[in-house]
CSV table of C-alpha atoms and ligand atoms in Angstrom, one decimal:
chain,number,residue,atom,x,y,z
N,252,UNK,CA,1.9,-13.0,-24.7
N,253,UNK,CA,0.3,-9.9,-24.8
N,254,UNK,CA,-0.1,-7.5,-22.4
N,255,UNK,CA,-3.0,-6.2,-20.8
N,256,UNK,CA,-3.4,-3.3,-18.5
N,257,UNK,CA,-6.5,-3.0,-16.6
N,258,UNK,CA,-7.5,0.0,-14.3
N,259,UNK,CA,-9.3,-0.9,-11.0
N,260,UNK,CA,-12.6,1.0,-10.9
N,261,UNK,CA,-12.5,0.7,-6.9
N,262,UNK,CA,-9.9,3.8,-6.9
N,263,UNK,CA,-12.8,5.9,-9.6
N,264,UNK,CA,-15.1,8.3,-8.7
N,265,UNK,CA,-18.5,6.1,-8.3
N,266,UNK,CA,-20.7,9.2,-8.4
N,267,UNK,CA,-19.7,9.5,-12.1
N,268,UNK,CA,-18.6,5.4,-12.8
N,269,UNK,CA,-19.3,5.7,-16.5
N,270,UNK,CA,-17.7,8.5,-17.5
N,271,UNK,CA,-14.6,7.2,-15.7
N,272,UNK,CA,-14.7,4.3,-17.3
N,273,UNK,CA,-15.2,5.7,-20.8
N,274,UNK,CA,-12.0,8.3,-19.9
N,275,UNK,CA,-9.8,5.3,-19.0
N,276,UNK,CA,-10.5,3.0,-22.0
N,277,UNK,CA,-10.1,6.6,-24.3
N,278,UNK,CA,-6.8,6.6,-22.3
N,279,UNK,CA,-5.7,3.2,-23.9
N,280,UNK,CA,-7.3,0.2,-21.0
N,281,UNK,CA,-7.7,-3.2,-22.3
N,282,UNK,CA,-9.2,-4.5,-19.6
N,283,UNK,CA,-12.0,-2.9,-17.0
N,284,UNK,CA,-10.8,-5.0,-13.4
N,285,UNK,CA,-14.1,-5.0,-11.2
N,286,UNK,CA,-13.4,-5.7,-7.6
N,287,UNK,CA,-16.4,-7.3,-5.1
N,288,UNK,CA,-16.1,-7.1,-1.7
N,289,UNK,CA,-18.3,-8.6,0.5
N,290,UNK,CA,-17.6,-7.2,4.4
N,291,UNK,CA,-17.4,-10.7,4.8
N,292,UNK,CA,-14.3,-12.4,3.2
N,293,UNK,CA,-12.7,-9.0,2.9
N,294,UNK,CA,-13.1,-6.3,5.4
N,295,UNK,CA,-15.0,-3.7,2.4
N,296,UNK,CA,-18.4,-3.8,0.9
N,297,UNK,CA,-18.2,-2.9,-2.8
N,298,UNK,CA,-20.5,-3.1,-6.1
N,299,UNK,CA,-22.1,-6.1,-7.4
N,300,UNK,CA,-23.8,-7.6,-10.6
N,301,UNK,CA,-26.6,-4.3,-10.9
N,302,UNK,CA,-23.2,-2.2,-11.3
N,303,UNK,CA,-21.6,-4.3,-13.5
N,304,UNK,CA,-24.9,-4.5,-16.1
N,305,UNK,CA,-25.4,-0.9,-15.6
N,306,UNK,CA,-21.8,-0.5,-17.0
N,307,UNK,CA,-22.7,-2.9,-20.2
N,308,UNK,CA,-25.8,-1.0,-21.0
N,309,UNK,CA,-24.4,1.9,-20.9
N,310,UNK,CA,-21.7,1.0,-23.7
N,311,UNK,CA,-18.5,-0.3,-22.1
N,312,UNK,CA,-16.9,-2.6,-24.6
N,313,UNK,CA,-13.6,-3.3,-23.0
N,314,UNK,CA,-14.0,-6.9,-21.6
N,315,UNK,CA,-15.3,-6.1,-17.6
N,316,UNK,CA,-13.1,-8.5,-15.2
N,317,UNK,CA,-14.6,-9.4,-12.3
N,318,UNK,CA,-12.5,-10.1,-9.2
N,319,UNK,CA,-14.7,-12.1,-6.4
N,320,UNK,CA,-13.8,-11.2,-2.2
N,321,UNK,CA,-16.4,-12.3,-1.6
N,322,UNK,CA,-17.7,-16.3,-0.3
N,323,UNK,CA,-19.3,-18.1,-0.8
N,324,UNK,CA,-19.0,-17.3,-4.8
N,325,UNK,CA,-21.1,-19.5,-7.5
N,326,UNK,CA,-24.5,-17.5,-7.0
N,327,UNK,CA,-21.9,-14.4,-7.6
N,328,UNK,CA,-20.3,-16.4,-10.4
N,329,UNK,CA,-23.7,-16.5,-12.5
N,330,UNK,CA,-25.3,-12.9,-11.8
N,331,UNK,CA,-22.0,-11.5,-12.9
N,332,UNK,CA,-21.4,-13.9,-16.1
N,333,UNK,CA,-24.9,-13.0,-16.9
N,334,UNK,CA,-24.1,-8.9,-16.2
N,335,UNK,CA,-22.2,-9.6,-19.0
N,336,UNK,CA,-18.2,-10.5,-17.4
N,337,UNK,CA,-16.3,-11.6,-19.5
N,338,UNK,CA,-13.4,-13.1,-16.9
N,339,UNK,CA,-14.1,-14.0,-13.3
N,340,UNK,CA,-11.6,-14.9,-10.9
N,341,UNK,CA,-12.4,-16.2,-7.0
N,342,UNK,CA,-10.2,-17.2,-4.0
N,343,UNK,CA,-9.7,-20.8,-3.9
N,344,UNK,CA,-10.6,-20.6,-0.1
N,345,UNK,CA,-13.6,-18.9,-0.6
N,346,UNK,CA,-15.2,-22.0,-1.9
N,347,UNK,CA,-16.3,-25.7,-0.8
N,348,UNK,CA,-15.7,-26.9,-4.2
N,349,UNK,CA,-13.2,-25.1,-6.6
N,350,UNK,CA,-13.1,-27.3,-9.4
N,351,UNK,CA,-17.2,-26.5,-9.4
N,352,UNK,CA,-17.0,-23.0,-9.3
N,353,UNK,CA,-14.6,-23.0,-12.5
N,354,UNK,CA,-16.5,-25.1,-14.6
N,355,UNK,CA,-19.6,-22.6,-13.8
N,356,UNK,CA,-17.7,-19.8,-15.3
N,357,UNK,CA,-16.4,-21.5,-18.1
N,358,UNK,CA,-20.3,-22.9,-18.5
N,359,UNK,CA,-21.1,-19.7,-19.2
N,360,UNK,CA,-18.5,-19.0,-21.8
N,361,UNK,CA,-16.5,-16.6,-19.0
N,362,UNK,CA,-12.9,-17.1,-18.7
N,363,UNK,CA,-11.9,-18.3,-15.5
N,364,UNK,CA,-9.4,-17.5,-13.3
N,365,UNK,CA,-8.1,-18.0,-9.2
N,366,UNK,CA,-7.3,-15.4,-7.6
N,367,UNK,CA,-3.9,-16.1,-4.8
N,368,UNK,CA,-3.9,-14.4,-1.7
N,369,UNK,CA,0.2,-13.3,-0.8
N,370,UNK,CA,0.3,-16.2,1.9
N,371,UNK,CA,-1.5,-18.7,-0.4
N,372,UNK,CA,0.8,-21.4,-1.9
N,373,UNK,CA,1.0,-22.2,-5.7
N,374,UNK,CA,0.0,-25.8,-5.3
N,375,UNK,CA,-3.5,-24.4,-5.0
N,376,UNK,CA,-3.1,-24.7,-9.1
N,377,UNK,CA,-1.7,-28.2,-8.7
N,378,UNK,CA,-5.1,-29.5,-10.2
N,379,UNK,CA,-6.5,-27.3,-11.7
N,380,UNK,CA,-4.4,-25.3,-14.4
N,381,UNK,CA,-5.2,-27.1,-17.1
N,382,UNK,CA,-9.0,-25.6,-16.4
N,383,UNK,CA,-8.4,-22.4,-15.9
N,384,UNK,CA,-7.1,-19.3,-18.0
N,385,UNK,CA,-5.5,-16.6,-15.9
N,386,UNK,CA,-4.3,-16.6,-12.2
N,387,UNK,CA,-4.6,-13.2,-10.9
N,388,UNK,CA,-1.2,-13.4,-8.0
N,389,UNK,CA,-2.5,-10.7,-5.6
N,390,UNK,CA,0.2,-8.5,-4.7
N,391,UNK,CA,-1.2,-7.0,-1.7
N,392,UNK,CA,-4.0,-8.2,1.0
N,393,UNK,CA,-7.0,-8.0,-1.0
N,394,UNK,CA,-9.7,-5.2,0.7
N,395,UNK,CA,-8.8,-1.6,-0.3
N,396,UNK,CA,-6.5,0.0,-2.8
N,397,UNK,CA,-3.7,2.3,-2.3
N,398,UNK,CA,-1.8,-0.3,-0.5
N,399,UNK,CA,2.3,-0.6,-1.0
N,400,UNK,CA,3.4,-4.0,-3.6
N,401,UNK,CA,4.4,-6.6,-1.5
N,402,UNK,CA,7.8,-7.3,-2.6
N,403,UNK,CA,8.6,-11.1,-2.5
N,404,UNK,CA,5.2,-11.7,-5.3
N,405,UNK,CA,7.9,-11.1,-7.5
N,406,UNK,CA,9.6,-14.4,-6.4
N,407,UNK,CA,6.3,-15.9,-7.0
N,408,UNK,CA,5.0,-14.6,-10.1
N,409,UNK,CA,8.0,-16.1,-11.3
N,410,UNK,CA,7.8,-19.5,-9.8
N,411,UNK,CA,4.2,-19.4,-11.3
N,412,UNK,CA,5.4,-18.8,-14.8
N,413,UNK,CA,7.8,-21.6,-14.5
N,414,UNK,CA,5.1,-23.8,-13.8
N,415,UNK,CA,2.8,-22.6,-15.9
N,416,UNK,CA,5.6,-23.2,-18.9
N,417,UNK,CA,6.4,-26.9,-17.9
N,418,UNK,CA,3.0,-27.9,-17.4
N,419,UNK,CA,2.2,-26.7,-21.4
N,420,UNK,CA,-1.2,-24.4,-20.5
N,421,UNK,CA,-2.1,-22.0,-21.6
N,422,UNK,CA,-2.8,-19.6,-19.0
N,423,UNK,CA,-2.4,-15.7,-18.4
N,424,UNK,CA,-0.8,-14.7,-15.1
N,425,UNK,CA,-2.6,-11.3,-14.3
N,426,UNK,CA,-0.8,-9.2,-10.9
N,427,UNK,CA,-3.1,-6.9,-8.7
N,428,UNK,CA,-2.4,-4.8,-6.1
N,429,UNK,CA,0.3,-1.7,-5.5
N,430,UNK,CA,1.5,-1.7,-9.4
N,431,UNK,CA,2.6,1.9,-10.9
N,432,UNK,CA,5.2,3.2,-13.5
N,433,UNK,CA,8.1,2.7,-11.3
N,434,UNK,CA,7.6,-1.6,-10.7
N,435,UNK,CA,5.0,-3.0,-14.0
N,436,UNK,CA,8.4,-3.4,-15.5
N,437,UNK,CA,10.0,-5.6,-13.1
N,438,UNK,CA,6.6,-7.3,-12.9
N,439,UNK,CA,6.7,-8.2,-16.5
N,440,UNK,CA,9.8,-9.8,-16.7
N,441,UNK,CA,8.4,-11.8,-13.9
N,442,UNK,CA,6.1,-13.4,-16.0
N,443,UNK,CA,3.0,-11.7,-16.0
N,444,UNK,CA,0.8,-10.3,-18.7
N,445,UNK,CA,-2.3,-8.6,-17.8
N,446,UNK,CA,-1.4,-5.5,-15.1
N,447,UNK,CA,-4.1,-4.4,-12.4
N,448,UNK,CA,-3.6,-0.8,-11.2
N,449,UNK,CA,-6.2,1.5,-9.5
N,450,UNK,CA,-4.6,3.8,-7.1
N,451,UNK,CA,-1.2,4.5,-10.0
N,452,UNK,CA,-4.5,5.4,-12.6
N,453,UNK,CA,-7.2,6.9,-11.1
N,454,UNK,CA,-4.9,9.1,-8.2
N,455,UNK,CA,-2.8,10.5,-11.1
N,456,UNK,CA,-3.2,14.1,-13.0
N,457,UNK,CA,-3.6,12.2,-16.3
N,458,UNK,CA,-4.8,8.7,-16.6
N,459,UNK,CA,-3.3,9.2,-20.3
N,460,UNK,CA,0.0,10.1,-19.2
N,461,UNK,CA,-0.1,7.2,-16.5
N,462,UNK,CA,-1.4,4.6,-18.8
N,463,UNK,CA,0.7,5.8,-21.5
N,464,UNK,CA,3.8,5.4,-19.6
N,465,UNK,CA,2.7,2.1,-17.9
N,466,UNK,CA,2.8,0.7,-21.3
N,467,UNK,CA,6.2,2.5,-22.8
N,468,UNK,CA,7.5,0.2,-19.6
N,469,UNK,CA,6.3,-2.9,-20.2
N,470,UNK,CA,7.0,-2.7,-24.5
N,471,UNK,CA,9.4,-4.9,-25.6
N,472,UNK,CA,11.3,-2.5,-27.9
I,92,DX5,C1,-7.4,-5.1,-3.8
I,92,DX5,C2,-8.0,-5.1,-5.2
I,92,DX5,C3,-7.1,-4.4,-6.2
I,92,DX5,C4,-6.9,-3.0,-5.9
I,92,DX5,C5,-5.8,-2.4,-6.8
I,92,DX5,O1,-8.2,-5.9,-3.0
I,92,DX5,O2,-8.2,-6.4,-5.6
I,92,DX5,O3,-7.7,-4.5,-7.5
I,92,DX5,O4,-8.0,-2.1,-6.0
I,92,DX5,O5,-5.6,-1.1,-6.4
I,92,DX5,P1,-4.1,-0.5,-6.3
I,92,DX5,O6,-3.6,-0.5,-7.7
I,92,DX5,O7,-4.4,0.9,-5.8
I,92,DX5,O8,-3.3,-1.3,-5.4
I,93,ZN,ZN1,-8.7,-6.8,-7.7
């Protein structure tokens, strides 16, 4: 599968969110990852669907991938499909009816994913992986950035994969939370494909050099 990395905008500087955008997609981003918090499900307030459309009308091509804290989420789900998202994912516990919510993104021609919290089992997916399209495996308690990779996801990321291969989907395994230079690797040969980082990116001297070397990692030659 390909692979996908995807700077978090929560670590940018919001007093200048388009130009950071623009500097990490010139820096080689496939991916923008757009995290909402709702002071409610997570302890942190965030941005919401205005942000995300001001970032499309403003020019950002890169598909935007919005990551939902927040419950309840399928009033979220259509403001930010129609802010022009191209992938939402959502907390499984953060809704009363899960096999809804995903058929409400995919109604609106997003891809869908579900978002695992460290402590939430795999057989979340039992039902549902043949109707979804990534599972972002959360790699640290989602709420704020900066925080240190929780090291038994690894375990998991690959017990997900295993699964995911038996079962015949097709579905993307996306990791967020404490990833940098010195672990994507090890994360990769996990099993997954699409790389959150906010903190390794937008903290560093040179979101070319970090990018640049986040990818010489994870290349297969
Ligand atoms: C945490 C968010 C992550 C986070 C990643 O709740 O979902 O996307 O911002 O940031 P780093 O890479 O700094 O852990
Ligand atoms: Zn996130």
């Amino acid at each position: 599968m390909k692979n996908f990395i995807a700077p978090s905008i929560l670590s940018a500087d919001f007093s200048k969110l388009g130009k950071e955008v623009d500097d990490v997609v010139l820096a080689g981003a496939d991916i923008i990852h757009f995290d909402v918090m709702d002071n409610h499900y997570v302890p942190n307030l965030t941005i919401g669907p205005l942000v995300c459309n001001s970032l499309v009308k403003y020019g950002v091509k890169k598909p935007i991938d919005v990551h939902l804290m927040t419950t309840p989420v399928d009033d979220l789900i259509i403001q930010f499909c129609d802010a022009g998202a191209s992938m939402v994912s959502f907390h499984p516990e953060a809704t009363q009816h899960i096999d809804r919510s995903i058929e409400l993104i995919k109604s609106r021609n997003c891809k869908a994913g579900i978002a695992l919290n460290p402590a939430s089992p795999l057989s979340l997916l039992d039902h549902i992986l043949d109707k979804i399209d990534f599972i972002l495996i959360m790699s640290v308690n989602p709420g704020f950035g900066g925080q240190k990779f929780i090291k038994n996801s690894l375990e998991k990321i690959k017990k997900c994969k295993e699964m995911i291969d038996k079962s015949g989907c097709n579905v993307e395994i996306e990791v967020d939370g404490g990833i940098g230079i010195n672990n994507i690797k090890s994360i990769k040969e996990a099993g997954a494909n699409i790389f959150v980082a906010g903190s390794a990116i937008f903290n560093s001297d040179s979101y070319d050099e970090a990018i640049k070397k986040m990818k010489q990692e994870i290349s297969s030659d």
